[in-house]
Coordinates of C-alpha atoms in Angstrom, one line a residue:
M1 CA 85.6 109.4 95.2
I2 CA 86.1 105.6 95.3
G3 CA 86.6 105.6 91.5
Y4 CA 89.1 108.5 91.8
L5 CA 91.1 106.6 94.4
R6 CA 91.2 103.4 92.3
R7 CA 93.7 104.5 89.6
K8 CA 96.0 101.8 88.6
L9 CA 99.5 101.8 87.1
G10 CA 99.2 100.8 83.5
L11 CA 102.7 100.2 82.3
M12 CA 101.7 98.2 79.3
S13 CA 99.4 101.0 78.2
S14 CA 102.5 102.8 77.1
G15 CA 103.3 100.1 74.5
G16 CA 103.1 102.6 71.7
W17 CA 105.7 104.8 73.2
I18 CA 108.9 104.6 71.1
A19 CA 112.3 105.2 72.6
G20 CA 113.7 106.1 69.2
G21 CA 115.1 104.5 66.0
S22 CA 118.0 102.1 66.2
W23 CA 120.9 101.3 64.0
A24 CA 119.5 97.8 63.6
G25 CA 116.3 99.2 62.0
E26 CA 114.1 98.0 64.9
A27 CA 111.7 100.3 66.7
V28 CA 112.3 100.0 70.4
T29 CA 109.4 100.4 72.8
I30 CA 109.0 99.4 76.5
D31 CA 106.9 96.4 75.4
S32 CA 109.4 95.2 72.9
A33 CA 112.2 95.6 75.4
L34 CA 110.4 93.6 78.0
Q35 CA 110.0 90.8 75.5
L36 CA 113.8 90.3 75.7
S37 CA 114.5 87.7 78.4
A38 CA 117.6 89.5 79.8
F39 CA 115.8 92.9 80.0
W40 CA 112.8 91.3 81.7
A41 CA 115.0 89.4 84.2
C42 CA 117.1 92.5 85.1
T43 CA 114.1 94.7 85.8
R44 CA 112.2 92.0 87.6
L45 CA 115.2 91.2 89.8
I46 CA 115.7 94.8 90.8
A47 CA 112.0 95.6 91.3
E48 CA 111.1 92.4 93.2
T49 CA 114.2 92.5 95.4
V50 CA 113.7 96.0 96.6
A51 CA 109.9 95.6 97.0
T52 CA 110.2 92.5 99.2
L53 CA 112.7 94.0 101.6
P54 CA 111.1 95.1 104.9
V55 CA 110.5 98.8 105.1
Q56 CA 111.0 100.6 108.4
V57 CA 110.0 104.0 109.6
L58 CA 112.5 105.2 112.2
E59 CA 112.7 108.1 114.6
R60 CA 116.0 109.6 115.7
G61 CA 116.2 110.3 119.4
A62 CA 118.1 113.0 121.3
D63 CA 120.9 110.6 121.9
G64 CA 121.3 109.9 118.1
G65 CA 119.8 106.4 118.3
K66 CA 116.9 105.3 116.1
V67 CA 113.8 103.5 117.2
S68 CA 111.1 101.9 115.1
R69 CA 107.8 103.8 114.7
P70 CA 105.2 101.3 113.6
D71 CA 102.5 103.8 114.8
H72 CA 103.6 106.4 112.3
P73 CA 101.0 106.9 109.4
L74 CA 103.7 106.4 106.8
Y75 CA 104.5 102.9 108.2
G76 CA 101.2 101.5 107.2
L77 CA 101.4 102.9 103.7
L78 CA 104.9 101.6 102.9
H79 CA 104.8 98.4 104.9
D80 CA 101.2 97.1 104.5
S81 CA 99.1 98.8 101.9
P82 CA 99.4 102.2 100.2
N83 CA 95.9 102.3 98.6
A84 CA 92.7 100.3 98.2
D85 CA 94.0 98.1 95.5
Q86 CA 97.6 97.2 96.1
T87 CA 99.9 95.7 98.7
A88 CA 103.1 97.5 99.6
V89 CA 105.1 95.0 97.6
E90 CA 103.0 95.6 94.5
F91 CA 103.2 99.4 94.9
I92 CA 107.0 99.5 95.4
E93 CA 107.5 97.0 92.6
G94 CA 105.6 99.1 90.2
L95 CA 107.5 102.2 91.1
L96 CA 110.9 100.4 90.6
L97 CA 109.7 98.9 87.3
A98 CA 108.8 102.4 86.0
L99 CA 112.2 103.6 87.3
C100 CA 114.0 100.9 85.3
T101 CA 112.1 101.6 82.1
H102 CA 111.0 105.3 82.0
G103 CA 113.6 106.5 84.5
N104 CA 110.8 108.0 86.7
G105 CA 108.1 106.6 89.0
Y106 CA 105.1 108.6 90.1
A107 CA 102.3 108.3 92.7
E108 CA 99.7 110.8 93.8
K109 CA 99.6 111.7 97.5
V110 CA 96.0 111.6 98.9
F111 CA 95.4 113.6 102.1
T112 CA 92.6 113.6 104.6
G113 CA 93.1 116.9 106.2
D114 CA 96.9 117.1 106.8
R115 CA 97.3 113.4 107.1
L116 CA 98.7 111.4 104.2
T117 CA 96.2 108.5 103.8
A118 CA 97.0 106.9 100.4
L119 CA 99.5 106.7 97.5
Q120 CA 98.0 106.2 94.1
P121 CA 100.4 105.1 91.3
I122 CA 100.3 107.1 88.1
D123 CA 101.3 105.7 84.7
A124 CA 104.8 107.3 83.9
A125 CA 104.0 107.3 80.2
A126 CA 101.0 109.6 80.9
M127 CA 103.0 112.2 82.9
T128 CA 104.5 115.4 81.7
L129 CA 106.3 118.1 83.8
H130 CA 106.6 121.8 83.3
R131 CA 107.7 124.8 85.3
D132 CA 105.2 127.6 86.1
Q133 CA 106.2 130.7 84.2
G134 CA 105.2 132.9 87.2
D135 CA 106.8 131.4 90.3
G136 CA 108.8 128.6 88.6
E137 CA 107.1 125.9 90.7
L138 CA 107.1 122.4 89.3
R139 CA 103.8 121.2 88.0
Y140 CA 102.7 117.6 87.0
R141 CA 100.2 116.9 84.2
F142 CA 98.8 113.5 83.5
V143 CA 95.8 112.0 81.7
D144 CA 93.6 109.3 83.4
R145 CA 90.8 107.7 81.5
G146 CA 90.5 110.6 79.1
R147 CA 90.5 113.3 81.7
S148 CA 93.5 115.7 82.2
Y149 CA 94.8 116.6 85.7
E150 CA 97.4 119.1 86.8
L151 CA 98.9 118.8 90.4
P152 CA 101.6 120.8 92.2
A153 CA 104.8 119.1 93.3
E154 CA 103.6 118.7 96.9
K155 CA 100.8 116.3 95.7
I156 CA 103.1 114.0 93.8
F157 CA 105.6 111.4 95.1
H158 CA 108.3 111.5 92.4
L159 CA 111.0 108.8 92.3
R160 CA 113.7 110.0 89.9
G161 CA 116.2 107.7 88.3
F162 CA 119.8 108.4 87.3
G163 CA 120.2 111.8 85.8
A164 CA 122.0 115.1 85.7
G165 CA 120.1 116.8 88.4
G166 CA 117.1 118.0 86.3
D167 CA 113.4 117.6 86.8
L168 CA 113.4 114.1 85.2
G169 CA 115.5 111.0 85.4
L170 CA 117.0 109.5 82.3
S171 CA 115.1 106.6 80.6
P172 CA 117.2 103.4 80.4
V173 CA 115.1 102.2 77.5
A174 CA 115.7 105.4 75.5
F175 CA 119.4 105.5 76.0
A176 CA 119.9 101.7 75.6
R177 CA 117.8 101.7 72.4
Q178 CA 120.8 100.8 70.2
T179 CA 121.7 97.8 72.4
L180 CA 118.0 96.8 72.6
G181 CA 117.5 97.2 68.9
I182 CA 120.4 94.9 68.1
A183 CA 119.1 92.3 70.6
I184 CA 115.6 92.5 69.0
A185 CA 117.0 92.1 65.5
T186 CA 119.1 89.1 66.6
E187 CA 116.1 87.4 68.2
K188 CA 114.1 88.1 65.0
A189 CA 116.8 86.6 62.9
A190 CA 116.9 83.5 65.1
G191 CA 113.2 83.1 64.9
S192 CA 113.2 83.5 61.1
T193 CA 115.9 80.8 60.9
F194 CA 113.8 78.3 62.8
A195 CA 110.6 79.4 61.0
N196 CA 112.3 78.4 57.7
G197 CA 113.3 75.0 59.1
I198 CA 116.9 76.0 59.7
R199 CA 117.4 76.0 55.9
A200 CA 119.2 78.6 53.9
S201 CA 117.3 81.0 51.6
G202 CA 118.3 81.2 48.0
F203 CA 117.3 80.6 44.3
F204 CA 116.9 77.6 42.0
K205 CA 119.1 78.0 38.9
F206 CA 118.0 76.6 35.6
K207 CA 120.3 76.2 32.6
K208 CA 117.7 77.6 30.2
S209 CA 114.9 80.1 30.4
L210 CA 111.5 78.9 31.5
S211 CA 108.2 79.6 30.0
E212 CA 105.5 81.1 32.2
P213 CA 103.8 77.7 32.8
Q214 CA 107.1 76.1 33.6
F215 CA 108.0 78.9 36.0
Q216 CA 104.7 78.4 37.9
Q217 CA 105.2 74.7 37.9
A218 CA 108.7 75.1 39.4
R219 CA 107.3 77.4 42.1
V220 CA 104.6 74.9 43.0
N221 CA 107.0 71.9 43.0
L222 CA 110.2 73.4 44.3
V223 CA 109.5 76.4 46.4
E224 CA 106.1 76.1 48.2
P225 CA 106.5 72.6 49.7
Y226 CA 109.8 73.5 51.4
N227 CA 108.9 76.7 53.1
G228 CA 108.3 76.9 56.9
A229 CA 109.2 74.8 59.8
A230 CA 106.6 72.2 58.9
A231 CA 108.6 71.3 55.8
T232 CA 111.5 70.0 57.9
G233 CA 112.4 66.5 56.9
K234 CA 110.9 66.6 53.4
A235 CA 113.1 65.6 50.4
G236 CA 112.8 66.7 46.8
V237 CA 114.2 65.9 43.4
L238 CA 116.1 68.3 41.1
D239 CA 116.4 67.5 37.4
S240 CA 117.4 69.2 34.1
D241 CA 120.6 70.5 35.7
V242 CA 118.8 72.5 38.4
E243 CA 121.1 74.0 41.1
F244 CA 120.3 75.7 44.4
Q245 CA 122.2 78.9 45.1
P246 CA 122.0 80.1 48.8
V247 CA 122.1 83.8 49.3
N248 CA 122.1 84.2 53.1
L249 CA 124.8 83.8 55.7
P250 CA 124.6 80.5 57.6
P251 CA 123.9 80.8 61.3
K252 CA 127.3 79.3 62.1
D253 CA 129.1 81.9 60.1
A254 CA 126.9 84.6 61.5
E255 CA 127.9 83.4 65.1
M256 CA 124.2 83.9 66.0
L257 CA 124.5 82.0 69.3
L258 CA 127.5 84.1 70.4
S259 CA 125.7 87.3 69.4
R260 CA 122.6 86.3 71.5
K261 CA 124.9 85.5 74.5
F262 CA 126.7 88.9 74.2
N263 CA 123.3 90.7 74.0
V264 CA 122.5 89.3 77.4
E265 CA 125.8 90.6 78.9
E266 CA 125.2 94.0 77.2
I267 CA 121.7 94.4 78.7
C268 CA 123.0 93.4 82.1
R269 CA 125.7 96.0 81.8
W270 CA 123.1 98.8 81.4
F271 CA 121.5 97.7 84.7
G272 CA 124.6 96.9 86.6
V273 CA 123.4 93.3 87.2
P274 CA 126.0 90.4 87.1
P275 CA 124.7 88.1 84.3
V276 CA 124.9 85.1 86.6
L277 CA 122.1 86.5 88.7
V278 CA 119.7 86.3 85.7
G279 CA 120.7 82.8 84.8
H280 CA 123.6 83.6 82.3
A281 CA 127.1 82.4 83.1
A282 CA 129.5 84.6 81.3
E283 CA 132.8 83.3 79.9
G284 CA 135.1 82.4 82.8
V285 CA 132.4 82.9 85.5
T286 CA 131.2 80.0 87.6
A287 CA 127.7 79.8 89.1
W288 CA 128.9 77.7 92.1
G289 CA 131.1 78.1 95.2
T290 CA 132.5 81.3 96.6
G291 CA 132.6 83.0 93.2
I292 CA 128.8 83.5 93.0
E293 CA 128.8 84.6 96.7
T294 CA 131.3 87.3 96.0
L295 CA 129.3 88.5 92.9
M296 CA 126.1 88.6 95.1
L297 CA 127.8 90.7 97.7
A298 CA 129.2 93.0 95.1
W299 CA 125.8 93.5 93.5
L300 CA 124.1 94.2 96.9
S301 CA 126.7 96.8 97.8
T302 CA 127.2 98.6 94.4
G303 CA 124.2 97.6 92.3
L304 CA 121.2 97.3 94.6
R305 CA 122.2 99.9 97.1
R306 CA 121.7 102.8 94.6
Y307 CA 118.0 101.9 94.3
L308 CA 117.5 101.5 98.1
V309 CA 119.1 104.9 98.9
R310 CA 117.3 106.6 96.1
F311 CA 113.9 105.4 97.4
E312 CA 114.8 106.2 101.0
Q313 CA 115.8 109.7 100.3
A314 CA 112.9 110.4 98.0
A315 CA 110.5 109.1 100.7
R316 CA 112.1 111.3 103.3
K317 CA 112.0 114.4 101.2
R318 CA 108.5 113.9 99.6
L319 CA 106.5 111.8 102.0
V320 CA 107.7 112.9 105.4
A321 CA 106.2 116.1 106.7
P322 CA 108.7 119.0 106.7
A323 CA 108.4 119.3 110.5
E324 CA 109.5 115.7 111.0
R325 CA 112.3 115.4 108.5
N326 CA 115.0 115.9 111.1
S327 CA 113.7 113.0 113.1
I328 CA 111.7 110.6 110.9
S329 CA 113.4 108.5 108.2
V330 CA 112.4 105.6 105.9
E331 CA 114.9 102.8 105.6
F332 CA 115.0 99.3 104.1
N333 CA 116.1 96.5 106.3
V334 CA 118.7 94.7 104.2
E335 CA 118.9 91.9 106.8
G336 CA 115.9 90.4 104.9
L337 CA 118.4 89.4 102.2
L338 CA 120.1 87.0 104.7
R339 CA 117.0 84.9 105.2
G340 CA 118.0 82.6 102.4
D341 CA 121.4 81.9 104.0
S342 CA 120.8 80.4 107.5
A343 CA 124.5 80.1 108.3
S344 CA 125.3 83.7 107.5
R345 CA 122.2 84.9 109.3
A346 CA 123.0 82.8 112.4
A347 CA 126.6 84.2 112.5
F348 CA 125.3 87.7 112.1
I349 CA 122.8 87.4 115.0
S350 CA 125.3 85.6 117.2
S351 CA 127.9 88.4 116.7
M352 CA 125.3 91.1 117.4
V353 CA 124.2 89.5 120.6
Q354 CA 127.6 88.5 121.9
N355 CA 128.9 92.0 121.3
G356 CA 126.1 93.8 123.1
V357 CA 124.4 95.3 120.1
Y358 CA 121.2 93.2 120.2
S359 CA 119.5 91.8 123.3
R360 CA 118.3 88.2 123.1
N361 CA 114.7 89.3 122.9
R362 CA 115.5 91.5 119.9
A363 CA 117.2 88.6 118.2
R364 CA 114.2 86.5 118.9
A365 CA 111.9 89.1 117.4
L366 CA 114.0 89.1 114.2
E367 CA 113.2 85.4 113.9
N368 CA 109.5 85.9 114.7
E369 CA 110.0 84.0 118.0
P370 CA 108.0 85.0 121.1
R371 CA 109.7 87.2 123.8
D372 CA 111.4 85.5 126.7
S373 CA 110.0 86.7 130.1
S374 CA 113.4 86.4 131.8
P375 CA 114.8 89.8 132.9
M376 CA 118.2 89.0 131.3
A377 CA 116.5 88.5 127.9
D378 CA 116.4 92.3 127.5
A379 CA 119.9 92.9 128.8
L380 CA 122.9 93.7 126.6
T381 CA 125.6 91.2 127.3
V382 CA 129.2 90.7 126.1
Q383 CA 131.8 87.9 126.4
S384 CA 133.4 87.9 129.9
N385 CA 136.9 88.0 128.4
L386 CA 136.3 91.3 126.8
V387 CA 137.3 93.5 129.7
A388 CA 139.4 96.7 130.1
L389 CA 143.2 96.3 130.1
D390 CA 143.4 97.6 133.7
R391 CA 141.0 94.9 134.8
L392 CA 142.9 91.9 133.4
G393 CA 143.5 89.3 136.2
A394 CA 141.1 91.0 138.6
T395 CA 138.8 88.6 140.5
E396 CA 135.1 89.4 141.0
P397 CA 133.7 88.9 144.6
A398 CA 131.2 86.4 143.3
D399 CA 134.0 84.3 141.7
A400 CA 136.0 84.4 144.9
A401 CA 133.1 83.3 147.0
A402 CA 132.3 80.4 144.7
R403 CA 135.9 79.3 144.7
D404 CA 136.1 79.4 148.5
A405 CA 132.9 77.3 148.7
L406 CA 134.4 74.7 146.4
K407 CA 137.6 74.5 148.6
T408 CA 135.5 74.1 151.7
F409 CA 133.6 71.2 150.0
L410 CA 136.9 69.6 149.1
G411 CA 138.1 69.9 152.7
L412 CA 140.8 72.5 152.0
D413 CA 141.7 75.3 154.4
V414 CA 140.5 78.5 152.8
K415 CA 142.9 80.7 154.8
E416 CA 145.9 78.5 154.1
S417 CA 145.3 78.1 150.4
G418 CA 144.3 81.7 149.9
H419 CA 142.4 82.9 146.9
G420 CA 145.0 82.1 144.4

């Protein structure tokens, strides 16, 4: 049983899986795609950002408000540890990485009685789906350590990626194979250029035909010493009217550097990630000031949100018991993204407290500070000038008493001066 529960997600075991041929003539696999720095950076940014956001299990009350349920069984699985081998961050990170490569992430649901007690990740490359011919129910087949398993849909947590509403999400690697193939070919060309000492390939031209001994001698003296990066800096002598005729396109004419930069932007376009977030400043884009802040906010609202909502809805549909779906929900706390910006976080908390949304003790809890024992620390307060229009100018009894006491102290006649 322990061995059965210790299945691990082996993304790299799918290295032989080929997304398809490319126009550049390069075979595109998940392994080869991840060797591209832009592809690695985009998938890592999405997976790590989502995985490190705090996960909450909330219960909706009769009044429509939501309260945290840390005592719910699902909270421990998604917030702390879903199985014997992984932390919650590692588990969610693996699901998001599978989503960004295969288009689908899978985990087996392990029950003890009716209680969900573990989520075991399953290699997306080992999974196949089919519909039962009799009842049309969805069935999941996968191979683990040479043994085949088939489980019904209620035993699988399936995180689907972007798609047309079918049983499977679409694989970004498969559909981006042309872009990835060009990027791989460009990187190979750059590597080949440096491997040859940044020298052009070509032929040595002789004015007359060479005998076989002369041909071998020319190869030994002219070709072999100047191949490879280790030959950089060597000089040679050409005699007998020997000329060198290059046959390849110089890197400058091929605009290799511009091609490599454009490949980064193309890969970022597939993932909806601003290039500056993966360390690439596109033409006309600055990495400083309010410009980068605006790009960050745009990515959080339009790029990252799609992954957050997709996971939240999948968890509610496939992890929450049917009887609890009307009241229990799983949500990411995006406030965790503000922790790196102390000024924005302070302004947010101040606004929530001053407008009566958060109590002071709740604000202290967000900062991992101990609770205050004062009764007012749990009260919702607002600024005193935010009153109803019909109360403008009205004087509270306590204010009037304080003013009268001050006038008495100053020797003024309270009756003569009035309360004005």
